[in-house]
Coordinates of C-alpha atoms and ligand atoms in Angstrom, one line a residue:
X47 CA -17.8 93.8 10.5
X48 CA -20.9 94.8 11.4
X49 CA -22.6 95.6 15.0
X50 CA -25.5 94.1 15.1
X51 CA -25.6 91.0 12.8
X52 CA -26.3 88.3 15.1
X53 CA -29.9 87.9 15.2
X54 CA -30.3 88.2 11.4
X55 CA -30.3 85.6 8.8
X56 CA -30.2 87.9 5.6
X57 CA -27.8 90.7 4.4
X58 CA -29.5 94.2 4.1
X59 CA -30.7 94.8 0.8
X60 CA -27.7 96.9 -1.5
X61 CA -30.1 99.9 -1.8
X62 CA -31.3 99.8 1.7
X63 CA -27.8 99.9 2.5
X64 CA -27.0 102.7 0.7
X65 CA -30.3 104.8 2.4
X66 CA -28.8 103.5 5.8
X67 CA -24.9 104.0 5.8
X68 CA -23.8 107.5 7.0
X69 CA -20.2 106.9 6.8
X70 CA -19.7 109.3 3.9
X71 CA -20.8 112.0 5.8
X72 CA -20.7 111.7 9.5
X73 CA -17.0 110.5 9.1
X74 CA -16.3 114.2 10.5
X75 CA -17.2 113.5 13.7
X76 CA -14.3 111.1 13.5
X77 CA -12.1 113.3 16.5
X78 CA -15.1 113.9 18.4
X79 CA -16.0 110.0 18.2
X80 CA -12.6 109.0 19.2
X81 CA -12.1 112.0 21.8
X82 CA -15.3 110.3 23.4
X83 CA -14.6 106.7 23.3
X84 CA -10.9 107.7 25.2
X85 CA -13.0 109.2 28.0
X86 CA -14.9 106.4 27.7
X87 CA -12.8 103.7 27.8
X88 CA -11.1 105.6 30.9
X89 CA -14.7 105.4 32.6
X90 CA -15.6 101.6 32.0
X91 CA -12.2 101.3 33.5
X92 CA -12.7 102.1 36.7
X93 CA -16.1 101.0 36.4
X94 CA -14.3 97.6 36.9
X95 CA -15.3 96.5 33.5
X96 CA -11.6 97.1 32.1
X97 CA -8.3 96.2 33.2
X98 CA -5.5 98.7 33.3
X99 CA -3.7 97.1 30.4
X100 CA -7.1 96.8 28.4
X101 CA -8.1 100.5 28.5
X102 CA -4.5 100.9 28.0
X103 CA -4.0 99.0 24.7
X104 CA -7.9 100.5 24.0
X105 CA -6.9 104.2 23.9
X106 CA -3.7 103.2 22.0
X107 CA -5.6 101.4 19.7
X108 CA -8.0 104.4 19.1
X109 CA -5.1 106.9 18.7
X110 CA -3.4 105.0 16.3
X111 CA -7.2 105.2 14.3
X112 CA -7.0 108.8 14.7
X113 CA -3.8 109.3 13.2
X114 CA -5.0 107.4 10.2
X115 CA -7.8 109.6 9.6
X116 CA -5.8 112.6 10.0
X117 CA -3.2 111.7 7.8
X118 CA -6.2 110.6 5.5
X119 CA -4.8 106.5 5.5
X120 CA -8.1 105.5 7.0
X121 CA -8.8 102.2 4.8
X122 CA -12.8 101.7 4.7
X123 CA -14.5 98.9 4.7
X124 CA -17.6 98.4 2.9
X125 CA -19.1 97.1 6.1
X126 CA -18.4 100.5 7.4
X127 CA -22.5 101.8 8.0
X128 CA -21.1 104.6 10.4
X129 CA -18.5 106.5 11.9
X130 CA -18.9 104.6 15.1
X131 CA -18.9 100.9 13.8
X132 CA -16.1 102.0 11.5
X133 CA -13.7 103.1 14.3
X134 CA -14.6 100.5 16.2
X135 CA -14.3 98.0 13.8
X136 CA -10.4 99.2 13.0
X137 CA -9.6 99.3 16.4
X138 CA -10.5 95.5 16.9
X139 CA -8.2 94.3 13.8
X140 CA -5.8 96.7 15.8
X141 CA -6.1 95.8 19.6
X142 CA -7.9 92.2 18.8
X143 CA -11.0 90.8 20.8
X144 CA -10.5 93.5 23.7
X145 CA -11.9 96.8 21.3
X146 CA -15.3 94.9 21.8
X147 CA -15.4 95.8 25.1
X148 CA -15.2 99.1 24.7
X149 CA -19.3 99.6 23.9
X150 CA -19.9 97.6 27.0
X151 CA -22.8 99.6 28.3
X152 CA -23.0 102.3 25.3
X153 CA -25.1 102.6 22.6
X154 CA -24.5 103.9 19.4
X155 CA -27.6 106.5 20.4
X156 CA -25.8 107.9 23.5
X157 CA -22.6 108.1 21.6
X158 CA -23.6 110.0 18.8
X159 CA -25.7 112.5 20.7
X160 CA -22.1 113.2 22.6
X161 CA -19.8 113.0 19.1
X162 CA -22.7 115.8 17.9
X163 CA -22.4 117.6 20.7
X164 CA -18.6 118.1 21.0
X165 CA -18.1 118.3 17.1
X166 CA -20.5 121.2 17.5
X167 CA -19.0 123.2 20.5
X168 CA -16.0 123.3 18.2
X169 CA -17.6 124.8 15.1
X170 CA -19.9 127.3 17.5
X171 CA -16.3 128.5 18.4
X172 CA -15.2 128.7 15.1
X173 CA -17.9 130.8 14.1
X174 CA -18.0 132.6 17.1
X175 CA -14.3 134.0 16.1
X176 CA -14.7 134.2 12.3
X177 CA -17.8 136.4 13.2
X178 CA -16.1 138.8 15.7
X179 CA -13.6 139.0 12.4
X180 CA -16.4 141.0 10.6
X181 CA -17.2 142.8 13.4
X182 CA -13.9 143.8 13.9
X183 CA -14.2 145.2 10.3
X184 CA -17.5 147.2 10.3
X185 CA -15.8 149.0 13.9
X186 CA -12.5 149.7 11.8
X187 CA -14.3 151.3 8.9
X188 CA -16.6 153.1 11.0
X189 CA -14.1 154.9 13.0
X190 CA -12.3 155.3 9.6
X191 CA -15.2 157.4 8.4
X192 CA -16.5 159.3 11.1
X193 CA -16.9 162.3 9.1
X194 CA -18.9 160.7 6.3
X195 CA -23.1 161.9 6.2
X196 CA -25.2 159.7 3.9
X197 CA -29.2 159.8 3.6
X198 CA -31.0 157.2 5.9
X199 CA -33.6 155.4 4.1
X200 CA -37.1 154.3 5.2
X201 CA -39.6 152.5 2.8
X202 CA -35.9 152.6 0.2
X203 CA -36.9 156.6 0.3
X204 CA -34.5 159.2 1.7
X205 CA -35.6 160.1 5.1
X206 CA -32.8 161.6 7.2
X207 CA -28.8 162.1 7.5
X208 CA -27.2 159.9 9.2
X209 CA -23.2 159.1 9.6
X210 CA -22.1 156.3 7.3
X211 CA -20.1 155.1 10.5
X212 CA -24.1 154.8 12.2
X213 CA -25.3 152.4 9.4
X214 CA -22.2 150.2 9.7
X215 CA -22.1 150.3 13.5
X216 CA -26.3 149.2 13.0
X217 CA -24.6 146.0 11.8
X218 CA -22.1 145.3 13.9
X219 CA -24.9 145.1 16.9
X220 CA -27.5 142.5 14.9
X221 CA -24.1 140.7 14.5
X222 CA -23.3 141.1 18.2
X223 CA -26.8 139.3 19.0
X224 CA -25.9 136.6 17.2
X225 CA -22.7 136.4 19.0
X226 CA -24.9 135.8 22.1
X227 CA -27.1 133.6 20.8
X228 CA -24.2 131.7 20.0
X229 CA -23.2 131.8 23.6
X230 CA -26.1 130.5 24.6
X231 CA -26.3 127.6 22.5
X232 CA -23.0 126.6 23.2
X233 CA -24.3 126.7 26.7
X234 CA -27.0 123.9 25.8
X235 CA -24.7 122.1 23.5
X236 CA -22.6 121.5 26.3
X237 CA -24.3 118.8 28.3
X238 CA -23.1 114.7 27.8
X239 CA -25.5 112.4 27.2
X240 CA -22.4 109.6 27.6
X241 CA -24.1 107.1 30.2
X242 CA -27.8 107.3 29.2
X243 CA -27.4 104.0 26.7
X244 CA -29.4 103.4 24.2
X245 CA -32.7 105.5 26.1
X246 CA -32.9 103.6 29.4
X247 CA -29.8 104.7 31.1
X248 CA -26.7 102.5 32.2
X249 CA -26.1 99.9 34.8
X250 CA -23.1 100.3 35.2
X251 CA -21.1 102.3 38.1
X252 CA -19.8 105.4 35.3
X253 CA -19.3 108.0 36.8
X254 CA -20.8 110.1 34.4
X255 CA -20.4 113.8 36.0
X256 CA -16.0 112.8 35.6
X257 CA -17.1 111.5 31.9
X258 CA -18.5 115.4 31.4
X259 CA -15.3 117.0 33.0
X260 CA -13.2 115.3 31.2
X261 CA -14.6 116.2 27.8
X262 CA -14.9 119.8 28.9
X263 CA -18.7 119.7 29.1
X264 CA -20.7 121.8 31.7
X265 CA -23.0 119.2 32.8
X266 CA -24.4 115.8 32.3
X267 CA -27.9 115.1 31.0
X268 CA -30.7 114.7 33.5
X269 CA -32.9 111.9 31.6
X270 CA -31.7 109.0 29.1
X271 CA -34.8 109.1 27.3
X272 CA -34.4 113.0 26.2
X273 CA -30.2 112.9 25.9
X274 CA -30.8 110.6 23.1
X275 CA -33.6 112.2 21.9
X276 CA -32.6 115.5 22.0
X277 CA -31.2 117.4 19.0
X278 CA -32.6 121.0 20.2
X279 CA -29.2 122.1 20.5
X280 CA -28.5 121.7 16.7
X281 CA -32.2 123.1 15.9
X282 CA -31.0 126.3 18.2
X283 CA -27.4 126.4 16.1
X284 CA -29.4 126.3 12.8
X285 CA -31.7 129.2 13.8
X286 CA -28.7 131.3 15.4
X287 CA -26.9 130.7 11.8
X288 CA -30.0 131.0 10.2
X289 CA -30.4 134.5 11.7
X290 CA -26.5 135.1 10.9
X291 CA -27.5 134.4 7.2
X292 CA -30.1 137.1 7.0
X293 CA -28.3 139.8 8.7
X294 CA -25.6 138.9 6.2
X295 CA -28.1 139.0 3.7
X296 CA -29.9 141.9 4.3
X297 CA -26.1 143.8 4.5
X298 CA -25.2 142.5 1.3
X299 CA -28.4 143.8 -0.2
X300 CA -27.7 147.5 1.3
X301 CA -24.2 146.6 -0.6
X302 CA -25.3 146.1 -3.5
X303 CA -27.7 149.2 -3.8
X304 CA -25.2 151.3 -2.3
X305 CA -22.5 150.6 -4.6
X306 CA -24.8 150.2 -7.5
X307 CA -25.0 152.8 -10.6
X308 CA -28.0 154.4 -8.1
X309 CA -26.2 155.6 -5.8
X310 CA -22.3 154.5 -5.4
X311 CA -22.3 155.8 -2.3
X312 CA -19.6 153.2 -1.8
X313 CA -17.3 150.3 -4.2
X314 CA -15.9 146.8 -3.6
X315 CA -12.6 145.8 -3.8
X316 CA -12.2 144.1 -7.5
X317 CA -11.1 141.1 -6.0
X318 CA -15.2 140.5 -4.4
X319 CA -16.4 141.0 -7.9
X320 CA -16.4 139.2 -11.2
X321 CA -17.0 140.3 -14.9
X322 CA -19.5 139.2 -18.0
X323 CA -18.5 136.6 -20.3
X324 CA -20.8 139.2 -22.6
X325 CA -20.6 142.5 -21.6
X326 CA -17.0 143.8 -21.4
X327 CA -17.9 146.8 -19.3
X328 CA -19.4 144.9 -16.3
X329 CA -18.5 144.8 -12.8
X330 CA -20.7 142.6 -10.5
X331 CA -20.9 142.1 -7.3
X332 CA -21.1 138.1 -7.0
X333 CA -19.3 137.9 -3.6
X334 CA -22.9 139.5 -2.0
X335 CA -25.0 138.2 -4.4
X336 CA -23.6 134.5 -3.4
X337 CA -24.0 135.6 0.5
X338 CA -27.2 136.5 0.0
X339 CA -27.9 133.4 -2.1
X340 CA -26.8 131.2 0.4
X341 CA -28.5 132.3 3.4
X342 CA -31.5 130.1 1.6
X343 CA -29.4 127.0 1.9
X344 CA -29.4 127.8 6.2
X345 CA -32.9 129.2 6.2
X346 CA -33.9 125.5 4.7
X347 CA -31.5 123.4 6.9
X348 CA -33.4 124.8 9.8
X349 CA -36.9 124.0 8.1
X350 CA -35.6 120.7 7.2
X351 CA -34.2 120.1 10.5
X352 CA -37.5 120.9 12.7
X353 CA -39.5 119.0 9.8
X354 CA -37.7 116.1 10.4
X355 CA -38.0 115.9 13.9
X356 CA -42.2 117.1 14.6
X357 CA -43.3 113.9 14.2
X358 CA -40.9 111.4 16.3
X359 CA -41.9 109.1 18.7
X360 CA -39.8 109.7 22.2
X361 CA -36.0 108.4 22.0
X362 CA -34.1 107.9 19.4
X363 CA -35.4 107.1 15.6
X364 CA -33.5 106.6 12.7
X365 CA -34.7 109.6 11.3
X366 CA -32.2 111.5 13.4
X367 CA -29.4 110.7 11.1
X368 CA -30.8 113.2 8.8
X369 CA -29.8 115.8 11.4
X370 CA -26.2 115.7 9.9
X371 CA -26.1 117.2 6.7
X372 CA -27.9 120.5 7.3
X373 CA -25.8 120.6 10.2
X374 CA -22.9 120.3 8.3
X375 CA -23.9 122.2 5.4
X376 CA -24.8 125.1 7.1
X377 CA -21.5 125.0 9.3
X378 CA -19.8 124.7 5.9
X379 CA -21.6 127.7 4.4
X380 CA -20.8 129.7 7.6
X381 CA -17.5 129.1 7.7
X382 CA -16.9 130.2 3.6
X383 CA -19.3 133.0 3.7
X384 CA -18.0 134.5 7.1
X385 CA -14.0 135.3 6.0
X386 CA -15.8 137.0 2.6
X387 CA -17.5 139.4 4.0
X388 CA -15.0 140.6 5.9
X389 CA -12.7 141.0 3.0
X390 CA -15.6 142.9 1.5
X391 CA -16.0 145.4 4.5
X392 CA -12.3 146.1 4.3
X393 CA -12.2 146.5 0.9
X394 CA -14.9 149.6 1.0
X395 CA -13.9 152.7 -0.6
X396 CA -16.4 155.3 0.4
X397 CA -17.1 158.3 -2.5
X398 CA -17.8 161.3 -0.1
X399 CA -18.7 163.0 -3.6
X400 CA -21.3 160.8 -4.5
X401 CA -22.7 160.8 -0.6
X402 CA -22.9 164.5 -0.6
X403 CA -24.6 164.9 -4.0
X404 CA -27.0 162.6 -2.3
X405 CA -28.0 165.0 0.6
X406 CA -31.5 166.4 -0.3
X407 CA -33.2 169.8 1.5
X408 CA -35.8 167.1 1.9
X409 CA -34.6 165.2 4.5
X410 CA -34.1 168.4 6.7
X411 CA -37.6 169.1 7.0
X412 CA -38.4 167.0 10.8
X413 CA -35.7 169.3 11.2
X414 CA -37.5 172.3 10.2
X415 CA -40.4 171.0 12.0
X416 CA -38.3 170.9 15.3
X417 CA -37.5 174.4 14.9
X418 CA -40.8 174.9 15.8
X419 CA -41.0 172.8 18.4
X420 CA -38.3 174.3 20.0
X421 CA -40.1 177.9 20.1
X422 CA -43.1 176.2 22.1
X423 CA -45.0 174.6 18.5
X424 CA -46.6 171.6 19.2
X425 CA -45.0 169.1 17.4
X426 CA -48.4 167.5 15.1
X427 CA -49.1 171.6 14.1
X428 CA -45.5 171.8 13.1
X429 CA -45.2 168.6 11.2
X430 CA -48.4 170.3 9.1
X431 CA -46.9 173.2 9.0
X432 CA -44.4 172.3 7.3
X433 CA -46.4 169.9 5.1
X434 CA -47.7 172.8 3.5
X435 CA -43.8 174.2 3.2
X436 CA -42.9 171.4 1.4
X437 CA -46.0 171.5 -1.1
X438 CA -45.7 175.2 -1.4
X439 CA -41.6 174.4 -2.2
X440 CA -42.5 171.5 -4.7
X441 CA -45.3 173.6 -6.7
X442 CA -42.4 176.7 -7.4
X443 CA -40.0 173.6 -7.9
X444 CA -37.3 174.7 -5.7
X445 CA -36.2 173.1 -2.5
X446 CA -37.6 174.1 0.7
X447 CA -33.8 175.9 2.3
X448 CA -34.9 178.1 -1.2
X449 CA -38.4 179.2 0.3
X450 CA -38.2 183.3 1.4
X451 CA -38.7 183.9 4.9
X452 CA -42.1 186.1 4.2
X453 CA -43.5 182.6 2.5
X454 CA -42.4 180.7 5.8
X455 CA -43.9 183.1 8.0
X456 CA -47.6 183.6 6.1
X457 CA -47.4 179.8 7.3
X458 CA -46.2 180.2 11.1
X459 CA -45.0 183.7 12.4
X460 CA -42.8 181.9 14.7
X461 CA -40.1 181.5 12.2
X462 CA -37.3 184.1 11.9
X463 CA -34.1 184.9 10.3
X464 CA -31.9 182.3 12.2
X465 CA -34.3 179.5 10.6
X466 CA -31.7 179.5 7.6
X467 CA -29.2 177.7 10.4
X468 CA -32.0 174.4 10.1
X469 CA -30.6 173.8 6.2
X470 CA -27.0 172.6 7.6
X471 CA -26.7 168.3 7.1
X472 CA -23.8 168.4 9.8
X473 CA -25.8 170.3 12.2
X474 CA -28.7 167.7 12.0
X475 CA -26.5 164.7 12.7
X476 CA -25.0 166.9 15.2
X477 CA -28.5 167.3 17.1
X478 CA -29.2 163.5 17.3
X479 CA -26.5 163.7 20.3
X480 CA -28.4 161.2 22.4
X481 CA -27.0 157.6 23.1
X482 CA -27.7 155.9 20.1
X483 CA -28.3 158.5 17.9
X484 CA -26.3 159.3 14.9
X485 CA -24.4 162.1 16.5
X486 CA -20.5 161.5 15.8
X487 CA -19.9 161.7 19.7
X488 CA -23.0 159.5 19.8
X489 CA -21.2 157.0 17.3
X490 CA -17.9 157.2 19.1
X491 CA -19.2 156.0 22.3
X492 CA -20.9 153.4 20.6
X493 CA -17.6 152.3 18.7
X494 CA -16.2 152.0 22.5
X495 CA -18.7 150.3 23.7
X496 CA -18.2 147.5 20.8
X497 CA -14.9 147.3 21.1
X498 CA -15.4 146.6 24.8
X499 CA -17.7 144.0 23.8
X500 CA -15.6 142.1 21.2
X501 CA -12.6 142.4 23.6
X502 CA -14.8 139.4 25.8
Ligands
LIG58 N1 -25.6 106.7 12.4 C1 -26.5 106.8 13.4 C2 -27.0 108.2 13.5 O1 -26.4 109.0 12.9 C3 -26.0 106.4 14.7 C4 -27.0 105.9 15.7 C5 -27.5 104.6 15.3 N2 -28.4 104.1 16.3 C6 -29.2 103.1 16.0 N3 -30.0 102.7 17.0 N4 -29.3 102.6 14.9 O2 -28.0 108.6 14.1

């Protein structure tokens, strides 16, 4: 059966088909569809456009479809262009003649803006708790660690102590901005479009603010012409898991260096890694590779997605179909990538050996410099100051805790004996005490304070 035959004389084309029919992917949104048509049916109902008994034998009809899909016994037809003609298409041959009613006053543009929008909701949910999964992980193994000191890095040089617990929690709050992106583009998702028609709106009495309610959405649309033109929603969700993709990415690259030959600072849990078909010794890291890998696949769904739309004319085109499959594929990579990389941050076995060894005089010297500052320096004649320190340590090839004090002095007379208490890697985490600094009492109130927050 098909929707719209009635004013043509020939069949589409076989190919032209096949570029038009989205049933093989957007068959998906089946629940959402269904949920919507329900609410529908229920609103052309007391409309006065349906009798009891025929919005009745309407939303029996399109549970019984339902169950078919869920139970995977859905029998397509190859007349089936969409999810929406294919669902209502089985619920004629089930309920007869009366299922036609059901689009009285809806448009296939109105109803798949809504099926989008409440299929989406869903998977922003989804993400939103398989997220707050790895967060959960990077707080456990931070707290886990507190006593753990690894060099920062600037520019991939060592640059200064911090606690391993402070580069884990750094994650946790890029993460916990996504979360509220998230937030707020479940916020915009939720708005129903059902009752704006195909652009011009409906003349029917729906009463479109108890359509909303009753399909848990915040609001209703303000103007037909934008509801069914409007796929911002989805372009926001592809650039909030877009940004998820590279925060993932950019961890999984610190991964990989940090548990490299380099440094292994850190290793994986065997079960993230695989082996060479060649090289018996080997031990990759594929699980970070592959997340790192795939944030291209979200990156381009978003490009794709904003490419698509530049160029439309107001309302709906058919071009919006194409807003499906990134969708979906970057939902689909979310939801595979997400459960990994928790696995992988609670399969972490820091090597405090390998951390230590790491720990270079070097890194101590804004340290030094602050020593000076402290006895009434100013800072940009200490930082020079111990320039020369450093290129005075570097030319006897030692490291600068190893300079005598007589050597530091013919620099600045200000330094004395107790300047050997600056060459102490504790003591300079120890110092960066204010909130957000990589002090451990620092860390611990900001382990709280996520732990309040993923608590919401
Ligand atoms: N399958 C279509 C889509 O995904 C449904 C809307 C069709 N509307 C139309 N006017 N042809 O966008």
């Amino acid at each position: 059966m098909q929707l719209w035959g009635g004013r043509f004389k020939d069949k589409p084309d076989d190919l032209m088909k096949q570029l038009n029919d989205s049933f093989r992917f957007d068959r998906r949104l089946y629940a959402a569809d269904i949920r919507g048509s329900i609410a529908y049916a229920g609103a052309i109902a007391r409309a006065g456009l349906l009798t009891d008994e025929e919005c009745q034998s309407i939303i029996d009809g399109l549970e019984q479809v339902k169950r078919e899909f869920d139970e995977g016994r859905f029998d397509v037809q190859a007349s089936d262009e969409d999810i929406h003609t294919a669902v209502e298409r089985r619920l004629t041959e089930i309920v007869g003649l009366v299922g036609g009613k059901l689009h009285t006053g809806r448009s296939r543009n109105d109803q798949v803006a809504t099926d989008l929008r409440l299929w989406l909701i869903e998977q922003i949910r989804a993400a939103q708790s398989a997220l707050a999964v790895v967060q959960a992980a990077l707080i456990d193994k931070s707290e886990a660690h507190l006593d753990l000191i690894v060099p920062g890095y600037t520019h991939l040089q060592p640059a200064q102590p911090v606690l391993f617990s402070h580069w884990l929690m750094s994650v946790f709050w890029a993460f916990e901005r996504d979360q509220e992106r998230l937030d707020d583009c479940k916020r915009r998702t939720s708005v129903c479009p059902l009752g704006s028609g195909a652009l011009a709106g409906t003349p029917f009495s729906i009463d479109r603010a108890g359509l909303a309610a009753e399909l848990d959405m915040d609001v209703v649309s303000p103007n037909s012409m934008d509801a069914v033109a409007d796929r911002d929603f989805i372009a926001e969700f592809l650039f909030a898991a877009s940004m998820i993709g590279v925060h993932i990415s950019r961890l999984a690259e610190d991964l990989i260096l940090w548990s490299g030959p380099g440094r292994r600072f850190i290793s994986i849990g065997e079960q993230y890694t695989t082996g060479s078909s060649l090289m018996p010794q080997k031990r990759n890291p594929d699980s970070l590779e592959l997340m790192r890998g795939k944030t291209g696949r979200v990156t381009g769904a978003l490009i794709g997605l904003l490419t698509m739309l530049k160029g439309l004319p107001s309302t709906y085109n058919k071009d919006l179909q194409e807003d499906k499959e990134p969708l979906f594929d970057a939902v689909d990579t979310l939801s595979m990538v997400l459960p990994v990389l928790a696995g992988v941050i609670g399969s972490l076995v820091p090597s405090p050996d390998a951390m230590r060894a790491a720990l270079d005089v070097g890194m101590l010297a804004t340290d030094l410099a602050d020593y000076l500052v402290e006895r009434g320096v100013p800072f940009r004649e200490s930082h020079s100051i111990v320039g020369h320190l450093v290129r005075r340590a570097e030319e006897r090839g030692i490291t600068l805790d190893a300079l005598p004090l007589d050597v530091l002095r013919e620099e600045s007379p200000v330094f004395d004996a107790d300047v050997a208490a600056v060459f102490d890697f504790e003591r300079a985490v120890a110092r960066r005490s204010a909130v957000g600094g990589t002090a451990p009492d620092a860390v611990r109130q900001q382990i709280a304070q996520a732990r309040a927050r993923l608590r919401r």
